Structure formats: C-alpha cells, structure tokens
Short mmCIF file of C-alpha atoms in Angstrom, two decimals:
data_model
loop_
_atom_site.label_atom_id
_atom_site.label_comp_id
_atom_site.label_asym_id
_atom_site.label_seq_id
_atom_site.Cartn_x
_atom_site.Cartn_y
_atom_site.Cartn_z
CA MET A 1 50.99 120.56 83.36
CA ARG A 2 48.60 120.42 86.22
CA LEU A 3 51.02 122.83 87.85
CA PHE A 4 51.05 125.08 85.06
CA SER A 5 47.26 125.14 84.74
CA LEU A 6 46.89 126.01 88.48
CA ARG A 7 49.17 128.87 88.13
CA ALA A 8 47.69 130.19 85.00
CA GLY A 9 44.40 130.12 86.88
CA CYS A 10 46.01 132.00 89.81
CA ALA A 11 47.18 134.59 87.05
CA LEU A 12 43.85 135.00 85.46
CA ALA A 13 42.26 135.54 88.92
CA ALA A 14 44.80 138.15 89.61
CA ALA A 15 44.22 139.72 86.28
CA CYS A 16 40.25 139.92 87.12
CA TYR A 17 41.12 141.48 90.52
CA LEU A 18 43.20 144.20 88.91
CA LEU A 19 40.38 145.03 86.23
CA LEU A 20 37.91 145.23 88.99
CA THR A 21 40.27 147.58 90.70
CA LEU A 22 40.42 149.65 87.53
CA ILE A 23 36.70 149.93 87.09
CA ARG A 24 36.28 150.84 90.83
CA SER A 25 38.85 153.45 90.56
CA ILE A 26 36.63 155.53 88.02
CA PRO A 27 34.94 158.20 90.02
CA ARG A 28 31.14 158.27 89.96
CA ASP A 29 28.42 160.16 91.99
CA GLU A 30 25.52 158.45 93.78
CA VAL A 31 23.01 160.57 92.35
CA PRO A 32 22.47 161.08 88.56
CA PRO A 33 24.05 164.69 87.97
CA GLY A 34 22.13 167.52 86.73
CA PRO A 35 23.07 169.81 83.58
CA ARG A 36 24.80 172.25 86.13
CA ASP A 37 26.85 169.16 88.00
CA LEU A 38 28.44 167.64 84.70
CA PRO A 39 32.15 167.70 84.76
CA ASP A 40 33.68 169.60 81.97
CA MET A 41 35.32 167.74 78.98
CA ARG A 42 38.90 168.28 80.08
CA THR A 43 38.31 166.58 83.35
CA LEU A 44 36.75 163.49 81.88
CA PHE A 45 39.28 163.36 79.27
CA GLY A 46 42.08 163.24 82.06
CA ARG A 47 40.27 160.56 83.85
CA LEU A 48 40.07 158.37 80.63
CA VAL A 49 43.77 158.90 80.14
CA GLY A 50 44.57 157.69 83.62
CA ALA A 51 42.31 154.47 83.10
CA GLU A 52 44.17 153.71 79.75
CA GLU A 53 47.43 154.17 81.43
CA LEU A 54 46.34 151.79 84.28
CA ALA A 55 45.12 149.23 81.94
CA GLY A 56 48.43 149.17 80.02
CA LYS A 57 50.24 148.53 83.26
CA VAL A 58 47.88 145.65 84.09
CA SER A 59 48.33 144.19 80.54
CA LYS A 60 52.27 144.22 80.95
CA ASP A 61 52.11 142.61 84.21
CA LEU A 62 49.86 139.93 82.96
CA VAL A 63 52.49 139.32 80.12
CA SER A 64 55.27 139.24 82.74
CA ILE A 65 53.30 136.62 84.82
CA MET A 66 52.47 134.31 81.66
CA GLU A 67 56.11 134.59 80.51
CA ASN A 68 57.29 133.53 84.06
CA LEU A 69 54.86 130.74 83.94
CA ARG A 70 56.02 129.40 80.66
CA SER A 71 59.65 129.46 81.84
CA MET A 72 58.76 127.56 84.91
CA SER A 73 56.91 124.98 83.01
CA ARG A 74 59.68 124.43 80.45
CA ALA A 75 62.19 124.15 83.27
CA ALA A 76 59.97 121.58 84.93
CA ASP A 77 59.78 119.76 81.51
CA PHE A 78 63.55 120.08 81.54
CA THR A 79 64.10 118.31 84.70
CA HIS A 80 61.40 115.63 83.88
CA PRO A 81 61.64 115.31 79.97
CA THR A 82 58.47 113.82 78.20
CA SER A 83 59.41 114.55 74.68
CA ASN A 84 62.13 114.80 72.33
CA ASN A 85 62.26 118.53 71.97
CA THR A 86 62.55 118.90 75.78
CA ALA A 87 66.35 119.85 75.51
CA THR A 88 65.46 122.75 72.99
CA THR A 89 62.40 124.13 74.80
CA SER A 90 64.57 124.08 78.12
CA LEU A 91 67.50 125.96 76.66
CA GLU A 92 64.95 128.42 75.17
CA ALA A 93 63.54 129.05 78.54
CA MET A 94 66.91 129.42 80.20
CA ARG A 95 67.83 132.13 77.74
CA ARG A 96 64.37 133.98 77.89
CA HIS A 97 64.44 134.54 81.66
CA MET A 98 62.34 137.73 82.63
CA ASP A 99 62.25 139.60 85.83
CA VAL A 100 59.13 140.73 87.64
CA HIS A 101 58.91 143.59 85.47
CA GLY A 102 58.82 141.76 82.26
CA ARG A 103 62.39 142.73 81.40
CA GLN A 104 64.71 140.15 79.64
CA MET A 105 67.57 138.85 81.90
CA PHE A 106 70.88 136.71 80.84
CA LEU A 107 71.22 133.67 82.59
CA GLN A 108 75.01 133.32 83.62
CA PRO A 109 76.75 130.24 82.13
CA ASN A 110 77.37 127.37 84.50
CA ILE A 111 78.87 123.87 84.63
CA TYR A 112 75.64 122.54 83.10
CA PHE A 113 76.44 124.33 79.72
CA TYR A 114 79.74 122.19 79.59
CA MET A 115 78.46 119.25 81.01
CA PRO A 116 74.90 118.87 79.96
CA HIS A 117 74.34 115.31 81.15
CA LEU A 118 74.36 116.45 84.76
CA ARG A 119 71.11 118.39 84.22
CA GLN A 120 69.22 115.23 84.61
CA HIS A 121 71.04 114.48 87.91
CA PRO A 122 70.98 117.30 90.21
CA ASP A 123 73.14 115.21 92.80
CA GLY A 124 75.84 114.77 90.04
CA LEU A 125 78.15 117.48 91.64
CA ILE A 126 77.95 116.37 95.20
CA PRO A 127 81.36 115.10 96.43
CA ASN A 128 81.29 111.71 98.34
CA VAL A 129 83.56 112.64 101.25
CA VAL A 130 84.68 109.04 102.60
CA LEU A 131 87.31 110.57 105.04
CA GLY A 132 87.59 113.90 106.35
CA GLN A 133 87.06 116.28 109.37
CA GLY A 134 86.43 119.41 106.99
CA ARG A 135 89.68 121.08 107.84
CA ARG A 136 89.78 124.58 106.48
CA GLY A 137 91.82 127.90 106.84
CA VAL A 138 95.11 126.10 106.14
CA SER A 139 98.08 127.54 104.44
CA VAL A 140 98.68 124.76 101.65
CA VAL A 141 96.19 122.26 100.20
CA LEU A 142 97.70 119.30 98.34
CA GLY A 143 95.32 117.71 95.59
CA ILE A 144 96.18 114.26 94.57
CA PRO A 145 93.92 112.34 92.21
CA THR A 146 94.28 108.64 92.11
CA VAL A 147 92.79 106.10 89.80
CA LYS A 148 92.70 102.13 89.62
CA ARG A 149 96.07 101.01 87.95
CA GLU A 150 96.63 97.80 86.02
CA LYS A 151 100.06 97.23 87.69
CA GLN A 152 101.33 98.92 90.67
CA SER A 153 99.81 101.41 93.03
CA TYR A 154 102.33 104.24 94.43
CA LEU A 155 99.97 106.10 96.61
CA VAL A 156 101.02 105.01 99.90
CA ASN A 157 104.62 105.78 99.05
CA THR A 158 103.68 109.20 97.76
CA LEU A 159 101.64 109.88 101.01
CA SER A 160 104.45 108.82 103.16
CA SER A 161 106.98 110.80 101.09
CA LEU A 162 104.69 113.91 101.68
CA LEU A 163 104.33 113.48 105.48
CA TYR A 164 107.83 112.42 106.17
CA GLY A 165 109.60 114.96 108.25
CA LEU A 166 106.69 117.56 108.83
CA THR A 167 106.88 119.29 112.08
CA SER A 168 103.84 119.51 114.25
CA PRO A 169 103.08 123.03 113.46
CA GLN A 170 103.47 122.24 109.62
CA THR A 171 100.98 119.73 109.90
CA GLN A 172 98.20 122.14 111.18
CA GLN A 173 98.83 124.26 108.08
CA LEU A 174 98.47 121.33 105.56
CA LEU A 175 95.46 119.66 104.12
CA VAL A 176 95.91 116.58 101.67
CA ILE A 177 92.98 115.79 99.54
CA ILE A 178 93.10 112.30 97.97
CA PHE A 179 90.55 112.13 94.99
CA VAL A 180 89.63 108.64 93.99
CA ALA A 181 88.63 109.12 90.41
CA GLU A 182 86.35 106.12 90.22
CA THR A 183 82.89 105.45 90.79
CA ASP A 184 83.36 101.92 91.83
CA ALA A 185 82.13 102.07 95.59
CA ASP A 186 84.26 98.89 96.68
CA TYR A 187 87.43 100.42 94.99
CA VAL A 188 86.80 103.80 96.76
CA ASN A 189 86.26 102.38 100.12
CA SER A 190 89.21 100.02 99.72
CA ILE A 191 91.59 102.97 99.10
CA ALA A 192 89.99 104.80 102.21
CA GLU A 193 90.79 101.60 104.23
CA THR A 194 94.16 101.71 103.05
CA VAL A 195 94.89 105.22 103.80
CA THR A 196 93.32 104.76 107.36
CA LYS A 197 95.29 101.67 108.19
CA ASN A 198 98.63 103.48 107.11
CA PHE A 199 97.95 106.84 108.53
CA PRO A 200 95.49 106.44 111.21
CA LYS A 201 96.61 109.88 113.24
CA GLU A 202 96.68 111.93 109.99
CA VAL A 203 93.13 110.63 109.06
CA GLN A 204 91.79 111.27 112.77
CA SER A 205 93.35 114.79 112.88
CA GLY A 206 91.73 115.76 109.45
CA LEU A 207 95.04 116.21 107.73
CA LEU A 208 94.13 113.50 105.20
CA GLU A 209 90.72 113.46 103.21
CA VAL A 210 89.36 110.80 100.85
CA VAL A 211 86.68 111.93 98.40
CA SER A 212 85.12 110.85 95.20
CA PRO A 213 82.87 111.84 92.66
CA SER A 214 79.07 111.01 92.16
CA ARG A 215 78.36 108.14 89.82
CA TYR A 216 76.71 110.53 87.65
CA TYR A 217 79.61 113.17 87.30
CA TYR A 218 81.29 111.63 84.33
CA PRO A 219 79.79 111.93 80.85
CA ASN A 220 79.56 109.06 78.23
CA PHE A 221 83.01 108.98 76.73
CA THR A 222 82.09 107.05 73.52
CA SER A 223 81.13 110.15 71.64
CA LEU A 224 84.57 111.80 71.94
CA LYS A 225 86.06 113.16 68.83
CA GLU A 226 89.66 111.82 68.09
CA THR A 227 92.19 114.81 67.76
CA PHE A 228 96.02 115.41 67.51
CA GLY A 229 96.51 111.80 66.36
CA ASP A 230 95.68 110.37 69.58
CA SER A 231 93.75 107.07 69.98
CA LYS A 232 90.31 106.93 71.36
CA ASP A 233 91.44 105.48 74.58
CA ARG A 234 94.06 108.35 75.05
CA VAL A 235 91.41 111.15 74.18
CA LYS A 236 89.01 109.46 76.94
CA TRP A 237 92.12 109.25 79.46
CA ARG A 238 92.86 112.99 78.86
CA THR A 239 89.52 114.15 79.08
CA LYS A 240 88.82 112.23 82.39
CA GLN A 241 91.86 113.90 83.66
CA ASN A 242 90.61 117.35 82.88
CA LEU A 243 87.56 116.39 84.75
CA ASP A 244 89.29 115.18 87.60
CA TYR A 245 91.49 118.11 88.04
CA SER A 246 88.31 120.33 87.77
CA PHE A 247 86.64 118.36 90.48
CA LEU A 248 89.56 118.67 92.86
CA MET A 249 90.15 122.42 92.33
CA LEU A 250 86.27 123.19 92.79
CA TYR A 251 86.37 120.95 96.08
CA ALA A 252 89.36 122.80 97.31
CA GLN A 253 88.84 126.34 96.44
CA ASP A 254 87.47 127.31 100.05
CA ARG A 255 89.90 125.22 102.03
CA GLY A 256 93.15 127.30 102.37
CA THR A 257 95.39 129.83 100.70
CA PHE A 258 97.33 128.00 98.11
CA TYR A 259 96.51 124.96 96.19
CA VAL A 260 99.07 122.43 94.80
CA GLN A 261 98.40 120.00 92.09
CA LEU A 262 100.07 116.59 92.48
CA GLU A 263 99.78 113.11 91.31
CA ASP A 264 99.68 109.63 93.00
CA ASP A 265 103.10 108.54 91.88
CA VAL A 266 105.65 111.32 93.27
CA VAL A 267 108.17 111.82 95.95
CA ALA A 268 108.90 115.01 97.69
CA LYS A 269 112.24 116.56 98.79
CA THR A 270 112.77 116.61 102.55
CA ASP A 271 111.62 120.26 103.78
CA TYR A 272 109.46 120.66 100.52
CA PHE A 273 106.63 122.16 102.72
CA HIS A 274 108.86 124.81 104.30
CA ASP A 275 110.71 125.70 100.89
CA MET A 276 107.51 125.96 98.97
CA ARG A 277 105.40 128.07 101.47
CA THR A 278 108.35 130.27 101.77
CA TYR A 279 108.81 130.74 98.14
CA ALA A 280 104.78 131.42 97.79
CA VAL A 281 105.10 134.25 100.28
CA GLN A 282 108.22 135.73 98.90
CA GLU A 283 106.52 136.02 95.52
CA ALA A 284 103.08 137.00 96.78
CA SER A 285 103.29 140.65 95.47
CA LYS A 286 103.88 139.32 91.88
CA PRO A 287 100.95 138.86 89.40
CA TRP A 288 101.63 135.18 88.87
CA LEU A 289 99.07 132.90 88.15
CA TYR A 290 100.86 129.63 89.26
CA LEU A 291 104.10 128.69 90.77
CA GLU A 292 105.84 125.67 89.37
CA PHE A 293 107.82 123.33 92.04
CA SER A 294 108.40 120.67 89.11
CA GLN A 295 109.01 121.08 85.32
CA LEU A 296 107.09 117.80 84.60
CA GLY A 297 103.36 118.14 83.08
CA PHE A 298 101.02 119.42 85.92
CA ILE A 299 103.11 118.19 88.95
CA GLY A 300 103.82 120.66 91.54
CA LYS A 301 101.58 123.44 90.11
CA MET A 302 100.77 125.94 92.77
CA PHE A 303 97.85 128.45 92.65
CA ARG A 304 95.98 130.80 94.62
CA THR A 305 92.93 129.23 95.99
CA ARG A 306 90.92 132.47 94.81
CA ASP A 307 91.93 131.63 91.15
CA LEU A 308 90.71 128.05 91.17
CA PRO A 309 87.03 128.77 90.02
CA MET A 310 88.29 130.62 86.90
CA ILE A 311 90.77 127.77 86.13
CA ALA A 312 88.31 125.03 86.50
CA GLU A 313 85.79 126.75 84.63
CA PHE A 314 88.44 127.23 81.66
CA PHE A 315 89.19 123.41 81.85
CA LEU A 316 85.47 122.42 81.78
CA MET A 317 84.94 124.38 78.86
CA PHE A 318 87.37 122.83 76.76
CA HIS A 319 87.70 119.38 78.60
CA ARG A 320 87.12 117.46 75.44
CA ASP A 321 89.47 119.43 73.30
CA LYS A 322 93.24 119.40 74.58
CA PRO A 323 95.24 117.92 77.43
CA ILE A 324 95.25 119.66 80.79
CA ASP A 325 98.87 121.24 80.43
CA TRP A 326 97.93 122.59 77.08
CA LEU A 327 94.76 124.15 78.47
CA LEU A 328 96.87 125.82 81.19
CA ASP A 329 99.17 127.28 78.76
CA HIS A 330 96.02 128.52 76.73
CA ILE A 331 95.03 130.47 79.75
CA LEU A 332 98.19 132.42 80.14
CA TRP A 333 97.84 132.90 76.31
CA VAL A 334 94.31 134.53 76.50
CA LYS A 335 95.33 136.77 79.53
CA VAL A 336 98.42 138.63 78.36
CA CYS A 337 99.24 137.64 74.62
CA ASN A 338 98.72 140.50 72.03
CA PRO A 339 97.88 139.03 68.63
CA GLU A 340 99.48 142.08 66.95
CA LYS A 341 102.71 141.32 68.44
CA ASP A 342 105.25 138.65 67.71
CA GLU A 343 105.70 135.21 69.63
CA LYS A 344 108.70 136.35 71.67
CA ASP A 345 106.59 139.04 73.12
CA CYS A 346 104.10 136.44 74.06
CA ARG A 347 106.62 134.33 75.72
CA ASP A 348 107.84 137.03 77.56
CA GLN A 349 104.38 138.23 78.95
CA LYS A 350 103.45 134.57 79.92
CA ALA A 351 106.71 134.20 81.86
CA LEU A 352 105.36 136.84 84.14
CA LEU A 353 102.37 134.72 85.22
CA LYS A 354 104.22 131.81 86.26
CA GLN A 355 107.48 131.67 88.37
CA ARG A 356 109.92 128.53 88.43
CA TYR A 357 111.38 127.39 91.59
CA LYS A 358 114.72 125.44 91.47
CA PRO A 359 115.75 122.88 92.36
CA SER A 360 112.35 120.93 91.67
CA LEU A 361 110.81 119.79 95.00
CA PHE A 362 108.72 116.89 93.42
CA GLN A 363 110.05 113.93 91.18
CA HIS A 364 107.80 111.59 89.09
CA VAL A 365 108.59 107.69 90.34
CA GLY A 366 105.85 105.81 88.64
CA LEU A 367 106.75 103.67 85.70
CA HIS A 368 103.21 102.46 84.88
CA SER A 369 101.16 105.35 83.80
CA SER A 370 97.31 105.51 84.74
CA LEU A 371 97.00 105.09 81.09
CA PRO A 372 96.73 101.23 80.41
CA GLY A 373 99.51 100.03 78.59
CA LYS A 374 101.63 103.15 78.94
CA LEU A 375 105.05 103.28 80.61
CA GLN A 376 106.17 106.67 81.81
CA HIS A 377 109.98 107.02 82.00
CA LEU A 378 110.04 110.97 82.41
CA LYS A 379 112.03 112.30 85.25
CA ASP A 380 112.74 115.91 86.43
CA LYS A 381 116.55 116.65 85.70
CA ASP A 382 116.14 119.72 88.17
CA PHE A 383 115.27 117.43 91.20
CA GLY A 384 118.74 116.40 91.92
CA LYS A 385 119.84 114.18 94.51
CA GLN A 386 117.66 113.42 97.73
CA ASN A 387 119.00 114.58 101.16
CA LEU A 388 118.81 111.03 102.89
CA TYR A 389 120.11 112.16 106.26
CA ARG A 390 120.19 115.20 108.64
CA ALA A 391 123.61 115.98 110.23
CA HIS A 392 123.78 117.36 113.97
CA ASN A 393 126.78 118.07 116.07
CA ASN A 394 126.22 115.35 118.76
CA PRO A 395 128.26 115.09 122.11
CA VAL A 396 131.18 112.47 122.07
CA ALA A 397 129.83 108.91 122.92
CA GLU A 398 130.90 105.23 122.49
CA LEU A 399 128.59 103.51 120.20
CA SER A 400 127.45 99.73 119.99
CA SER A 401 124.60 97.93 118.53
CA SER A 402 123.51 94.26 117.92
CA LEU A 403 122.10 95.35 114.33
CA LYS A 404 124.27 94.71 111.36
CA HIS A 405 124.57 97.58 109.08
CA TYR A 406 124.52 97.51 105.33
CA GLN A 407 127.69 98.33 103.34
CA GLN A 408 128.81 101.75 104.43
CA HIS A 409 125.73 102.81 106.22
CA SER A 410 127.25 102.57 109.92
CA LEU A 411 125.86 103.71 113.16
CA GLU A 412 129.31 105.73 113.62
CA ARG A 413 128.94 107.53 110.29
CA ALA A 414 125.14 108.58 110.99
CA TYR A 415 126.01 109.78 114.64
CA ARG A 416 128.70 112.00 113.09
CA GLY A 417 126.33 113.37 110.22
CA GLU A 418 128.15 111.65 107.56
CA ASP A 419 125.70 109.36 106.36
CA PHE A 420 122.27 107.42 107.47
CA PHE A 421 122.42 104.12 109.47
CA TRP A 422 121.15 101.26 107.53
CA ALA A 423 120.65 97.81 109.38
CA LEU A 424 119.45 94.50 108.37
CA THR A 425 116.08 93.41 109.78
CA PRO A 426 115.53 93.96 113.37
CA MET A 427 114.62 91.07 115.74
CA GLN A 428 113.18 91.41 119.29
CA GLY A 429 115.91 92.18 121.62
CA ASP A 430 117.87 94.22 119.28
CA TYR A 431 119.33 97.33 120.62
CA ILE A 432 121.54 100.56 119.83
CA LEU A 433 123.58 101.93 122.74
CA LEU A 434 124.95 105.44 123.05
CA ARG A 435 127.35 105.49 126.12
CA PHE A 436 128.91 108.71 127.19
CA PRO A 437 132.55 108.96 128.73
CA GLU A 438 131.22 111.34 131.56
CA PRO A 439 127.51 111.68 132.76
CA ILE A 440 126.03 114.52 130.83
CA ARG A 441 122.89 116.74 131.12
CA ILE A 442 120.63 116.30 127.76
CA SER A 443 117.63 118.70 127.42
CA SER A 444 116.13 116.54 124.41
CA TYR A 445 116.72 113.93 121.96
CA LEU A 446 115.28 113.04 118.49
CA PHE A 447 115.74 109.80 116.43
CA ARG A 448 113.95 109.73 112.97
CA SER A 449 113.97 106.26 111.22
CA GLY A 450 113.38 105.91 107.46
CA ASN A 451 114.11 108.47 104.77
CA ILE A 452 112.70 109.73 101.54
CA GLU A 453 114.07 106.70 99.62
CA THR A 454 113.60 104.10 102.34
CA ILE A 455 110.22 105.28 103.53
CA GLY A 456 109.21 101.85 104.89
CA ASP A 457 112.43 101.07 106.75
CA LYS A 458 111.39 102.36 110.07
CA LEU A 459 111.65 101.21 113.66
CA TYR A 460 108.53 99.82 115.11
CA ASN A 461 107.60 98.85 118.48
CA THR A 462 111.07 100.41 119.85
CA THR A 463 111.49 102.19 123.05
CA VAL A 464 113.85 104.92 124.07
CA GLU A 465 115.65 104.31 127.38
CA VAL A 466 117.94 106.29 129.75
CA LEU A 467 120.46 105.48 132.36
CA PRO A 468 120.68 107.80 135.16
CA SER A 469 124.10 108.62 136.45
CA ASN A 470 123.68 107.01 139.90
CA ALA A 471 121.08 105.07 141.56
CA PRO A 472 120.45 107.20 144.68
CA VAL A 473 118.37 109.28 142.50
CA TRP A 474 115.56 106.81 142.70
CA ASP A 475 115.52 107.12 146.40
CA LYS A 476 113.91 110.60 145.88
CA PRO A 477 110.14 110.74 145.20
CA VAL A 478 108.90 110.99 141.58
CA THR A 479 106.62 113.73 140.24
CA SER A 480 103.45 113.18 138.86
CA SER A 481 105.02 114.05 135.42
CA SER A 482 107.19 110.89 135.79
CA SER A 483 104.56 108.41 136.67
CA HIS A 484 104.72 106.91 133.31
CA LEU A 485 108.49 105.79 133.65
CA ALA A 486 109.38 102.18 134.20
CA GLU A 487 112.47 100.88 135.62
CA LEU A 488 113.98 98.18 133.40
CA ASP A 489 117.01 95.72 133.91
CA ASN A 490 120.45 97.41 134.73
CA GLY A 491 118.86 100.65 135.86
CA PHE A 492 117.45 101.70 132.28
CA ILE A 493 114.29 103.65 132.47
CA VAL A 494 111.83 104.03 129.57
CA ILE A 495 111.34 107.59 128.48
CA GLY A 496 109.68 107.16 125.04
CA GLU A 497 108.88 105.24 121.99
CA PHE A 498 108.82 105.41 118.21
CA GLU A 499 105.65 106.49 116.72
CA ASN A 500 105.25 106.54 112.99
CA GLY A 501 109.14 106.18 112.85
CA VAL A 502 110.06 109.12 115.07
CA ALA A 503 111.00 109.30 118.79
CA GLU A 504 111.57 112.70 120.36
CA GLY A 505 111.25 114.20 123.89
CA LYS A 506 112.94 115.74 126.64
CA ILE A 507 114.47 114.30 129.48
CA GLU A 508 113.25 114.97 132.79
CA GLU A 509 115.33 116.80 135.67
CA ALA A 510 114.87 113.81 138.02
CA LEU A 511 117.00 111.65 135.48
CA GLN A 512 119.77 114.03 134.98
CA PRO A 513 122.81 113.55 134.42
CA VAL A 514 122.76 110.83 131.86
CA THR A 515 125.22 108.00 131.70
CA ALA A 516 123.69 106.34 128.42
CA LEU A 517 120.94 106.30 126.01
CA ARG A 518 119.37 103.20 124.61
CA LEU A 519 117.07 101.97 121.74
CA VAL A 520 115.53 98.62 122.33
CA VAL A 521 113.45 96.68 119.70
CA HIS A 522 110.54 94.72 121.17
CA SER A 523 109.46 92.61 118.27
CA ASN A 524 110.44 91.20 115.11
CA SER A 525 110.27 93.43 112.13
CA ASP A 526 109.37 92.64 108.33
CA VAL A 527 111.63 95.38 106.94
CA TRP A 528 115.14 96.73 107.29
CA ALA A 529 115.48 99.86 109.48
CA ALA A 530 117.13 103.05 108.82
CA LEU A 531 118.22 105.99 111.15
CA SER A 532 118.34 109.22 108.97
CA GLU A 533 118.62 111.59 112.00
CA ILE A 534 120.14 111.26 115.58
CA LEU A 535 120.02 114.46 117.54
CA ILE A 536 121.14 114.54 121.27
CA ASP A 537 120.75 118.08 122.41
CA VAL A 538 122.94 119.05 125.39
#
C-alpha cells in the first residue's frame, strides 16, 4: 500500500502541474485594458471553449493514471496475497488493463489461467537442466518422459536402442531429451548419473539432455474429479501425464524441426532415424498435424515444432479432463470436423491431418506400467520382426575363434550375412581370427557388436589387429599418422579398438596387403558377446 500511496501522490502532483499549465495558458495583458482594448465576445468564447477541452483531456489522463495505479496495486496483492478476496481482485485487475490513453485492453490467456497455482511461484515454469549442452538446430528431437517405477526401469535399454547403429552425421542431427517427471532431487540426480555412466560421450557431445520440473510445477492432485469410471489414482496418473507431455513439448519447441514423442519403455528398429526423417521430408508438403510411427497410444507421434505451442496449450486447457491421446484426437476434430456433416466425413477429414507409416518403427516392451499395479501387455502388431544383423559381401577367409557360439549363431553364418554371431561370455585372451588365402588390400573394416534385442551383449576392451603380408614392410620408416601402432606377438599390429560396441576404421597403406585380421579380448566380460555386422571392404 505504501507503493500505491507514493504513486498516487505522484499522480496528484502531475495533475496539479497540468492544471497550473492550463491556467497559465489563458492569455492576459500586463495592463488593465481600456474599453477600446477589450476583446470581442467571439474571441473570449473561443478561448473558454479551448480551456474546457484542455481540462477534459487532463481529466481523462488523470482517470487513466489512477486506473493503471489501481491495476498495479491489485497485481502486487495478487503476487503477495494478504486477504481472502485477493484472487477475485487480481483477476478483475487482469481483465481491466488500460492502455496509456485510458482504453480497455484484453489480457491474452496464458498458462496461469490453466494452472493458477503457478501464480504464487514465478519460478515454477523454469526447467531444471541437469545435463545438457543446449544443442539446437537439429532435424529431430526425441522427447522421453520417465518416472520412478515400482518394479523395473527400462530407460537405459530404451536409450541404447535409440542410439544403436546411428552414424556420426545422424547423431549431429538428433537431440534426445530425457524428462525426469519427478520433483525428488535425489532421484533426478540418480537418473542423471545413470545416463552419464552409460552414455558419457553422448552426454558430453550434447546429444543427450536430462531435465526435470520445478518442485512447484505440479498442482495439488487431491481435488481432481473422477470421470469415465477411472479410479482416483488413474485420474491423477493421466492428469500428470498430460502435464509431463506439455512440459516436454514447450521445452523442445525451439530445439529442432521435428519433435517425436516417445516413452521410456520402447525399442526402436534399426535405421529408424533414417526412415523417420525420410518419410517426414517426403510428406512435408501435406497439411498433416502429426505423423504416426507406431499405432500404440502416444508412442512415435511426430509433430512439427512450430505446432507444439498450440498443441501444448490445448493439453493444458483440458489436462484435468481426458487422457492425452483423446485430447490429441479432439484437436483434429476441432480443426476439420463439420458438425453439420456425418461421422464418416469427420473421419475422412481427420485422416488428412495424420499420416501413418508402416511398418511401425517403435515397439512397447515394458510390462510394468508407470501407473502402480498396472501391467501393460500391449504390442504393436505392425512392428514385425527386428533385423538383428546386417549382411555384407565379404572376401573369402578362413575363420576361427576361441569363443563358443550359442545354438546356430556361428561365426561362419555371421560372416556370410546369414545370421549374427552370438558367443558365450568372453574371457581375457579370447580371439576371432580372419585369415585370407592370399594377401589382399583392405580399404576399411567395421565390426558392430550387440543388436537391438541383445543390446548389452557387446565386446568390451577388445582390439582390432592386422597381420601385414611380409615383415620387410617394417624396415621402412613409419609416418606420423602411424605412430599410434604397436607391434604385437606374431607380427600382428593394433589398428583399432571397440568403442561403445563398435570398431571401424581404415587400414593404412604401409600395412598393405593384409594376410589376416584379428579381434582380441583383453579382459573378462560379465555378459555374452554378439557380432551383428562384419564388413571387410576391399
């Protein structure tokens, strides 16, 4: 109130100044005029009319100043309530804003209308960025909300599936945002630590981000109305899910061109990024609101980021009322359905705003739902079988290995591109040897371990070694680019190693032609090992 009194005093002082200006503006002579000097009645009347108009303007300006001061005072009370009628007076002030000329203005709706509890916490909308480099300008943003589950967590497997097989250029055009939808700081930090431990390079490069909401973001869920026969717990769960998805969309809206909504318990098909991006570019000229890369719920829905503010606002408007997938369908109805036409016409019009890609690129794998006590058995029938290996036309070679393969997953079949090699737990000193009948020139090599279903079965602490065709090569000077090479037993030279399950590179001219390639394991492993791709490029 002191602030209001001070501003009111300033307004009254301004009014006095204006009145004084008005008085001084009335013309007068220094010497009392004689009868011959008196102005005629028309001139005097004109001056009086001008003075009256100026006084009216001053009056309007004073009214405008007082109204603005009252609005500011009410807004201050709105932020720092002192009485029970604060909310009422604050809303009145927000609806009755005036411009500098005293004209009424409309205040545009914002998130505070849909989540009024945030008015008391201005920082409630500030995201807590735990991990992130602020990557922007990418082609695709993947949004993954994750929550604390009573049973099993699928997050690491989901991220491994999404990152598996990505090329270096693809990783530059991708951003994965993990939204930890919890306000428990210890739990949020534990997720960040898990992500950093399992994907250190992806975190360092800015490919992966971990964010969480402010502790003030969520409202009090105890007052929610039970609808559609859902229990109180389910209504709370679906309401919070609406808020989680809205938060993610608003956070991601300026980070890339396309946004894809996922969940924390899915697996992706190999080459999903290429297929998804290619289809989005192909359909770019069509007026779709979203593309579907899975038929289950909200999984695999792609939006243009420019549409996210509108979609998120719609979700926020009705976040207490219906599940997220129902609300998305309602957006389509509002946009294109004509109440004067039949349901078939409505379906046809909505179909124009969504395009379905087949086969599905994402499959739901989690059994235990984020809703406590719920088991989720849904599977996408259009997902089909995963491609667990990649075939290449490799040169003839004699194959041998100290690793024992599982069932039919032999090294010979993997080398021929008929299957993947799946071996029991590697131990220190185990090897895989490719010996060529005649020395050959090899331009590059690629060994990829693990696959979409055996993500963790990778080769760790394993080197790639080459055997040159003859020893005299090593009498020649070695270039600076070869300074990292180290000669091993039997003439084998280390030329590379596995990083995150993949070993790839070129073979230098000084080592050509090549008699053999060898993979050597240097420490005991805790898991099996799978080779899903072997490429010897000649």
